[in-house]
Coordinates of C-alpha atoms and ligand atoms in Angstrom, one line a residue:
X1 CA 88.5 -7.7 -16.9
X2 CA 89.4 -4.0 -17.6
X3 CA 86.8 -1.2 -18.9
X4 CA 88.4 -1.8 -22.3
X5 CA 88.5 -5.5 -22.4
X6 CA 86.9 -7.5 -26.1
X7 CA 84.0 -9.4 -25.1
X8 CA 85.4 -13.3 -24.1
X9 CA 84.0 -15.2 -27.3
X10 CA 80.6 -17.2 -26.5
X11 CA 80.4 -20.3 -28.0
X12 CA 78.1 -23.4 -28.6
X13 CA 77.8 -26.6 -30.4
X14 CA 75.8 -29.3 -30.5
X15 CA 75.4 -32.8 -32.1
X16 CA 72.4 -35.3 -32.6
X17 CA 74.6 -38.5 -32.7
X18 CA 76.8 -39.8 -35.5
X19 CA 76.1 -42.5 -37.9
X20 CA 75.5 -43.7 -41.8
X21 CA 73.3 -41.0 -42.0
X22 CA 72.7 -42.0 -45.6
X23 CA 71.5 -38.7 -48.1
X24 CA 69.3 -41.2 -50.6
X25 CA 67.4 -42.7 -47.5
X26 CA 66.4 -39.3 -46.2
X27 CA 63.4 -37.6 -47.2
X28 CA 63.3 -33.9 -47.6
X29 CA 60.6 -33.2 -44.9
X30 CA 62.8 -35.6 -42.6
X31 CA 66.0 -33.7 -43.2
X32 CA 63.2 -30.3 -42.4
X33 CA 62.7 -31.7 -39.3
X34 CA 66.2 -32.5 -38.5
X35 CA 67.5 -29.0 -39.0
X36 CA 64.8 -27.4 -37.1
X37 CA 65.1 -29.6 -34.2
X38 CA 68.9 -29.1 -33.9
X39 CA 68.2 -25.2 -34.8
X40 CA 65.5 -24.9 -31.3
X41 CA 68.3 -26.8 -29.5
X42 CA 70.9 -23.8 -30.4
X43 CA 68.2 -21.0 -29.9
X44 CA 67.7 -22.4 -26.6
X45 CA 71.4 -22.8 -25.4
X46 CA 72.6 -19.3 -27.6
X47 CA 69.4 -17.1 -25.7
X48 CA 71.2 -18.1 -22.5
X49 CA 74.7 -17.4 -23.5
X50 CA 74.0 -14.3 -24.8
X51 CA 72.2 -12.6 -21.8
X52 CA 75.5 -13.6 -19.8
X53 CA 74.6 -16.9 -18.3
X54 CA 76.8 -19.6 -17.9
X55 CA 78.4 -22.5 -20.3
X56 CA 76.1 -25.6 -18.1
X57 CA 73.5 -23.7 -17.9
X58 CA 73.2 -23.2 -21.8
X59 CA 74.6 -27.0 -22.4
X60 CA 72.0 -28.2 -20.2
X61 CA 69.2 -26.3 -21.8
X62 CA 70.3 -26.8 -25.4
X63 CA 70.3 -31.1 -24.6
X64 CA 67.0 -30.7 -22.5
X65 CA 65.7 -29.8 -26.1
X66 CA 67.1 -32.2 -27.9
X67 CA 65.7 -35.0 -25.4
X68 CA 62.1 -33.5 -25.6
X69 CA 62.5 -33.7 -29.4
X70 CA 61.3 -37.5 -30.8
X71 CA 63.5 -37.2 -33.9
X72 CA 66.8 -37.8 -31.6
X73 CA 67.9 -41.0 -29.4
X74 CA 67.4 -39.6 -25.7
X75 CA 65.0 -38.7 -24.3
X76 CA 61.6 -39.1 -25.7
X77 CA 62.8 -40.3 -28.7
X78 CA 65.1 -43.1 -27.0
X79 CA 65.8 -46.3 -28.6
X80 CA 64.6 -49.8 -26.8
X81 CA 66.7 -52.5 -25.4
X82 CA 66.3 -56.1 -26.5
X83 CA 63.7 -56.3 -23.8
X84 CA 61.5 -53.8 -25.1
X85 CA 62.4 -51.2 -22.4
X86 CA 63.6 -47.8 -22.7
X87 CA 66.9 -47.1 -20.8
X88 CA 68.4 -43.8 -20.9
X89 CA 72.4 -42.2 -19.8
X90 CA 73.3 -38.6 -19.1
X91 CA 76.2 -36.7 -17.9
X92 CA 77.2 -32.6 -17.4
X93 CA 80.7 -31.4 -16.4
X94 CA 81.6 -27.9 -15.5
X95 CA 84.8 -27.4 -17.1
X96 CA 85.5 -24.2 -14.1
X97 CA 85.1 -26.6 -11.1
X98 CA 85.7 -30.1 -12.5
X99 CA 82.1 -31.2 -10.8
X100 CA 80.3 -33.9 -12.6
X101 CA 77.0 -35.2 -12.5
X102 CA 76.2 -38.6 -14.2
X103 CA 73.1 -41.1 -14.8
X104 CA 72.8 -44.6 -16.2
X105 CA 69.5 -47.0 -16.9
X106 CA 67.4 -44.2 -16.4
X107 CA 63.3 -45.4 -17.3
X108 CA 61.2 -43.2 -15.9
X109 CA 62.8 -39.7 -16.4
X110 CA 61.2 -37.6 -18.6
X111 CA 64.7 -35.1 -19.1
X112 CA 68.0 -37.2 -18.2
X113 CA 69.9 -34.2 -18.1
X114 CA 68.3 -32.2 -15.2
X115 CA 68.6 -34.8 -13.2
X116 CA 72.6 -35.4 -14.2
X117 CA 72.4 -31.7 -13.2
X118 CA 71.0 -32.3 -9.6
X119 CA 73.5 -35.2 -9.2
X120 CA 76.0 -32.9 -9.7
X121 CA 74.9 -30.3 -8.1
X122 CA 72.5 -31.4 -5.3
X123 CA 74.5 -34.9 -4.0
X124 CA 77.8 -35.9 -3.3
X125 CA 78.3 -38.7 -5.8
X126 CA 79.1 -38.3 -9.5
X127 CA 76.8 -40.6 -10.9
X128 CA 73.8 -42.7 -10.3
X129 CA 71.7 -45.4 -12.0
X130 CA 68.4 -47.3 -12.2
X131 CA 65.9 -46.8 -9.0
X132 CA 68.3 -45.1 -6.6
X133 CA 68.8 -42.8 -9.1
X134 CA 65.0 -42.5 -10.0
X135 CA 63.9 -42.0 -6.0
X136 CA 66.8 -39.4 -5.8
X137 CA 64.5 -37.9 -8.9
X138 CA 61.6 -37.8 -7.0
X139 CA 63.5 -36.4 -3.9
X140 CA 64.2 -33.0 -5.5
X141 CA 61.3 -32.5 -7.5
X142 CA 62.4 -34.0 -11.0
X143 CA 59.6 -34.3 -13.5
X144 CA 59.3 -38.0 -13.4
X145 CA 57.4 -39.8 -17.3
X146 CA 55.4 -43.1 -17.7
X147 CA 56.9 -45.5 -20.0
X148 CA 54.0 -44.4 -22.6
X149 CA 56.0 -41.2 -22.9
X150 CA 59.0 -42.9 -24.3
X151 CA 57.5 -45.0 -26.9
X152 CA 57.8 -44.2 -30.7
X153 CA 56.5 -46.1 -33.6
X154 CA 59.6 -45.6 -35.3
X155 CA 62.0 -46.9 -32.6
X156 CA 59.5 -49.5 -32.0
X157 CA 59.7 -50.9 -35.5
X158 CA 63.7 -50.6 -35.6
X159 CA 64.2 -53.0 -32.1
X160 CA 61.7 -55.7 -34.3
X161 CA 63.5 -55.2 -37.5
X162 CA 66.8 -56.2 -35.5
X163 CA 65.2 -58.8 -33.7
X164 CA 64.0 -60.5 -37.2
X165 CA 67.4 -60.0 -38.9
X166 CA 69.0 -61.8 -35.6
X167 CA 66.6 -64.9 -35.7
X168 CA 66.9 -65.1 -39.5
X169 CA 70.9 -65.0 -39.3
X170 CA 72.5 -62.0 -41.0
X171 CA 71.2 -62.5 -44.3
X172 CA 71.7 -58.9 -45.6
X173 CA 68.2 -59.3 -46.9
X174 CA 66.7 -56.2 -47.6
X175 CA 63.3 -56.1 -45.1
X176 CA 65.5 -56.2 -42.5
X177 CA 67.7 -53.1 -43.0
X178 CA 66.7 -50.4 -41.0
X179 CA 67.9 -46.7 -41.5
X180 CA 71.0 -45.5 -40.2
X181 CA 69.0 -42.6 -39.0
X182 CA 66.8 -45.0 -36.8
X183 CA 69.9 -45.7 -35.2
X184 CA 71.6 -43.1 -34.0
X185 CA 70.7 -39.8 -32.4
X186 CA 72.5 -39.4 -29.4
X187 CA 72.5 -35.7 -28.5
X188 CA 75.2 -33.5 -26.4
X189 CA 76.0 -30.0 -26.2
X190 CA 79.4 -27.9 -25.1
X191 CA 79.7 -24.1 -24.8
X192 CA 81.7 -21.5 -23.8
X193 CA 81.0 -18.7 -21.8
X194 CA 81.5 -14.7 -21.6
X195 CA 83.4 -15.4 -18.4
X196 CA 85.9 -18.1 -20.5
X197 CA 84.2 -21.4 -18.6
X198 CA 83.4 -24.6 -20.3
X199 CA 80.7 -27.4 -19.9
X200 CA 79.9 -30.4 -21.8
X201 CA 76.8 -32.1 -21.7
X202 CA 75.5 -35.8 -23.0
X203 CA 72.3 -37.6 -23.0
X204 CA 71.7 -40.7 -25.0
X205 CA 68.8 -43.5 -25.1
X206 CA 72.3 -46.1 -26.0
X207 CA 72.2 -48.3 -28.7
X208 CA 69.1 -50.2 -30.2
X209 CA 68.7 -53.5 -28.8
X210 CA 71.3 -53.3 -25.8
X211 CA 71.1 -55.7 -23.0
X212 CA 69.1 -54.1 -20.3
X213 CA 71.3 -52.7 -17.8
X214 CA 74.2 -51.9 -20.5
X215 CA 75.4 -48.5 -20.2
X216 CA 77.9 -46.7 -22.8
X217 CA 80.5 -44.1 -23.0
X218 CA 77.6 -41.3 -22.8
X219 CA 77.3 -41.1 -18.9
X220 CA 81.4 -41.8 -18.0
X221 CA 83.4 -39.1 -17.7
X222 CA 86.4 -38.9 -19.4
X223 CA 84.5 -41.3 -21.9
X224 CA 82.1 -39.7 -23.6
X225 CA 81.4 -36.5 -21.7
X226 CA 84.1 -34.2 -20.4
X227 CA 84.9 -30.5 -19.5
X228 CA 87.8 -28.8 -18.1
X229 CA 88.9 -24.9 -18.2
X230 CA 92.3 -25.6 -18.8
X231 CA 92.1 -27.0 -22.0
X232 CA 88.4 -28.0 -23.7
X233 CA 85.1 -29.6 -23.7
X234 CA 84.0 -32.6 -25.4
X235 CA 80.5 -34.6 -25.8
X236 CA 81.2 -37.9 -27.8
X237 CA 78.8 -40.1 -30.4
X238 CA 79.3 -43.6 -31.6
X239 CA 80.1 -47.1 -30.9
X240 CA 80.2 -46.7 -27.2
X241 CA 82.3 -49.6 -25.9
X242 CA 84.8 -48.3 -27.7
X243 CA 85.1 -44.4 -26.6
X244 CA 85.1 -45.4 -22.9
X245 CA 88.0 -48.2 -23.7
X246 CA 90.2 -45.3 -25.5
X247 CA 88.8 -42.7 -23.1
X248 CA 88.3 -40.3 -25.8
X249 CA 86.6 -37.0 -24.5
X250 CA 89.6 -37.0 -22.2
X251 CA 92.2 -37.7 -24.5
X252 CA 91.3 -35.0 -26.2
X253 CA 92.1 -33.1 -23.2
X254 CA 95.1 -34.8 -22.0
X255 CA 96.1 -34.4 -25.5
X256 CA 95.6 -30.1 -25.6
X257 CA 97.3 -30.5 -22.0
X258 CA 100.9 -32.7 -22.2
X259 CA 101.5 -32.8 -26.0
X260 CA 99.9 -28.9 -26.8
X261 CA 98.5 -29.8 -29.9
X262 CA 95.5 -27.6 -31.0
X263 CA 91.7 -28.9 -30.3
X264 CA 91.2 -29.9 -34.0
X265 CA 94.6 -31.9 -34.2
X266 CA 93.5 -33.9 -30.5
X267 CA 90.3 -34.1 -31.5
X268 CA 91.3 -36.1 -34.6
X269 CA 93.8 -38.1 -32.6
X270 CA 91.5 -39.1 -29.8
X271 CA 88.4 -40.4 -32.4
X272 CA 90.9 -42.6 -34.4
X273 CA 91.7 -44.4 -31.1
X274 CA 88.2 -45.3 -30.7
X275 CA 88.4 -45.8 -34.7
X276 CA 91.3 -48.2 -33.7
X277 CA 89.8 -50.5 -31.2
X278 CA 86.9 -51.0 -33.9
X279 CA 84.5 -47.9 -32.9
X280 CA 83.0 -45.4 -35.7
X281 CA 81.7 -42.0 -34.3
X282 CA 82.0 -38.1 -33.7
X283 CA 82.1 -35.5 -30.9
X284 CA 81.8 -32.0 -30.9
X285 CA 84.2 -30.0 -28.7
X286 CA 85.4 -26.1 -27.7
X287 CA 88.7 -25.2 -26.2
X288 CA 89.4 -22.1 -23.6
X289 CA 89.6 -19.3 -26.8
X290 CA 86.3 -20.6 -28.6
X291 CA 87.7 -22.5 -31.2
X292 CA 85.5 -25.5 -32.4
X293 CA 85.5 -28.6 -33.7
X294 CA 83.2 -31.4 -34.9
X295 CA 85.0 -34.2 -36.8
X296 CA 83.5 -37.4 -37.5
X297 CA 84.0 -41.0 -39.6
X298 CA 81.1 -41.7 -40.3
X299 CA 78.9 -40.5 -43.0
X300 CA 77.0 -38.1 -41.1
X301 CA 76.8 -36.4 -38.3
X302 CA 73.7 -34.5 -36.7
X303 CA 75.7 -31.2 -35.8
X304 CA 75.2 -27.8 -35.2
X305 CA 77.2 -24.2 -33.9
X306 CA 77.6 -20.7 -33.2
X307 CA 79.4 -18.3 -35.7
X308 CA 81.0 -15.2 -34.1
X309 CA 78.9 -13.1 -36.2
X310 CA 75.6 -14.9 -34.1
X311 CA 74.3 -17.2 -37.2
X312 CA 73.6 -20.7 -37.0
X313 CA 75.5 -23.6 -38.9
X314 CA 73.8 -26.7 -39.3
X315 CA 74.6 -29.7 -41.0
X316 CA 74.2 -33.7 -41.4
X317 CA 76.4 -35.2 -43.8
X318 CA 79.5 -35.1 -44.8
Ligands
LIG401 N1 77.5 -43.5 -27.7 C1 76.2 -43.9 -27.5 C2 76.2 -45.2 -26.7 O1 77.1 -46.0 -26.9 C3 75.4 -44.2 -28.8 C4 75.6 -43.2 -29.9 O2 76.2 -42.2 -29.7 O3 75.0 -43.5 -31.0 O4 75.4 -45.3 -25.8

């Protein structure tokens, strides 16, 4: 860079998972908590961007927040499977190097992410699940959390809601609707640095009631997590089987890179693949000059990002 050179753009955006998110269901003090949840996430990510540091370290801070935070689905605040257990997925890709660290079926970790991280970083596989993945935890020091840790009321009642509406047959019947909201809440993260380098980063408790051992798009690369200089980042939300069968955060990618469409136009494109094969969602993604873009089909969409001029935008529905 010469003496003279602009700044390179920072930017960050963030989304708490995509769903009905439906206006009428949510209370005001709900939707309070919302916002300032997504709004820590972005102080957390923008205080490392801003002081120089780098695009995973700021995507991996601003999800680290988002997983501590109840309100969303990874983390602490991680939906159950139909066996009452909590199993969580996480991935981080550095768009400069193409290294990628993934985890699947996680139980006993308090932050997915950091350990995604030290996959990436500290072994020589790309990802790793259940207790392999947990001793590989312990091995480098990764704050380890009891199941207790994991378990809220609110999820709790959702998995038995879904559980009575399945025994009853789907009888539409009203006791057995549970909120949108209750549903979703996967979180991810993607940023670009003041050098110009991407990351993307992913973390997700999956989706209520899942068969133990059933792992989404969240954690596969090129599915719902993916980063490369060349062209973008993308973290992905929604109907998981579908965005790893249409390969979407990739797409979007492969999309910038063969056909040259802009990030807005691929990221359209990609999300009505999955919207093809039968899967509603969102995904929040950057390219290489800062441009953003966070389209979704659903109603709503947890989502939040970085003006030029430093402010924060955050929103929910449409
Ligand atoms: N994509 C996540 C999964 O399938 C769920 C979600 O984003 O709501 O695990």
């Amino acid at each position: 860079m010469t003496k003279n050179a602009p700044p390179v753009r920072i930017a960050l955006v963030l989304h708490g998972g995509a769903g009905t998110i439906d206006r009428n269901s949510m209370t005001p003090e709900r939707e309070r908590e919302y916002r300032a949840g997504i709004e820590n996430a972005l102080r957390a990510g923008h205080a490392i961007l801003q002081t120089g540091g780098s695009s995973v370290d700021a995507v991996e801070a601003t999800v680290r927040v988002l997983e501590d935070d109840p309100h969303f689905n990874a983390g602490r605040g991680s939906v159950f499977t139909s066996a009452g257990t909590n199993e969580m997925d996480a991935a981080i890709m550095d768009g400069k190097t193409l290294r990628a660290g993934a985890v699947g079926a996680l139980e006993h970790v308090r932050n997915p992410i950091v350990l995604a991280r030290a996959v990436m970083e500290k072994s020589k596989h790309v990802m790793m699940v259940g207790t392999g993945a947990e001793e590989f935890a312990k091995r480098n020091g990764i704050e380890l959390a009891d199941s207790k840790y994991f378990f809220t009321q609110r999820r709790w009642d959702a998995l038995q809601k879904i559980k009575a509406k399945a025994k009853a047959g789907a009888d539409g019947s009203e006791k057995f609707i549970i909120s949108e909201a209750e549903r979703h809440g996967t979180v991810g993260a993607v940023a670009r640095d003041s050098e110009g380098n991407l990351a993307a980063a992913t973390s997700t408790g999956g989706t209520d009631n899942k068969l133990p051992g059933r792992i989404g798009d969240s954690p596969v690369i090129g599915a719902g997590t993916y980063a490369n200089n060349a062209t973008c980042a993308v973290s992905c939300t929604g109907d998981g089987e579908f965005f790893v069968r249409a390969a979407v955060a990739h797409q979007v990618s492969a999309l910038m890179e063969l056909r040259g469409i802009s990030l807005p136009e691929a990221a359209e494109q990609a999300l009505g693949e999955a919207k093809r094969l039968g899967g509603a969602g969102g995904l929040i993604a950057v390219d290489k000059d800062g441009n953003v873009a966070l389209p979704f089909n659903t109603s709503g969409m947890y989502r939040g990002y970085l003006r030029d001029n430093g402010k924060f935008i955050i929103d929910i529905y449409k």
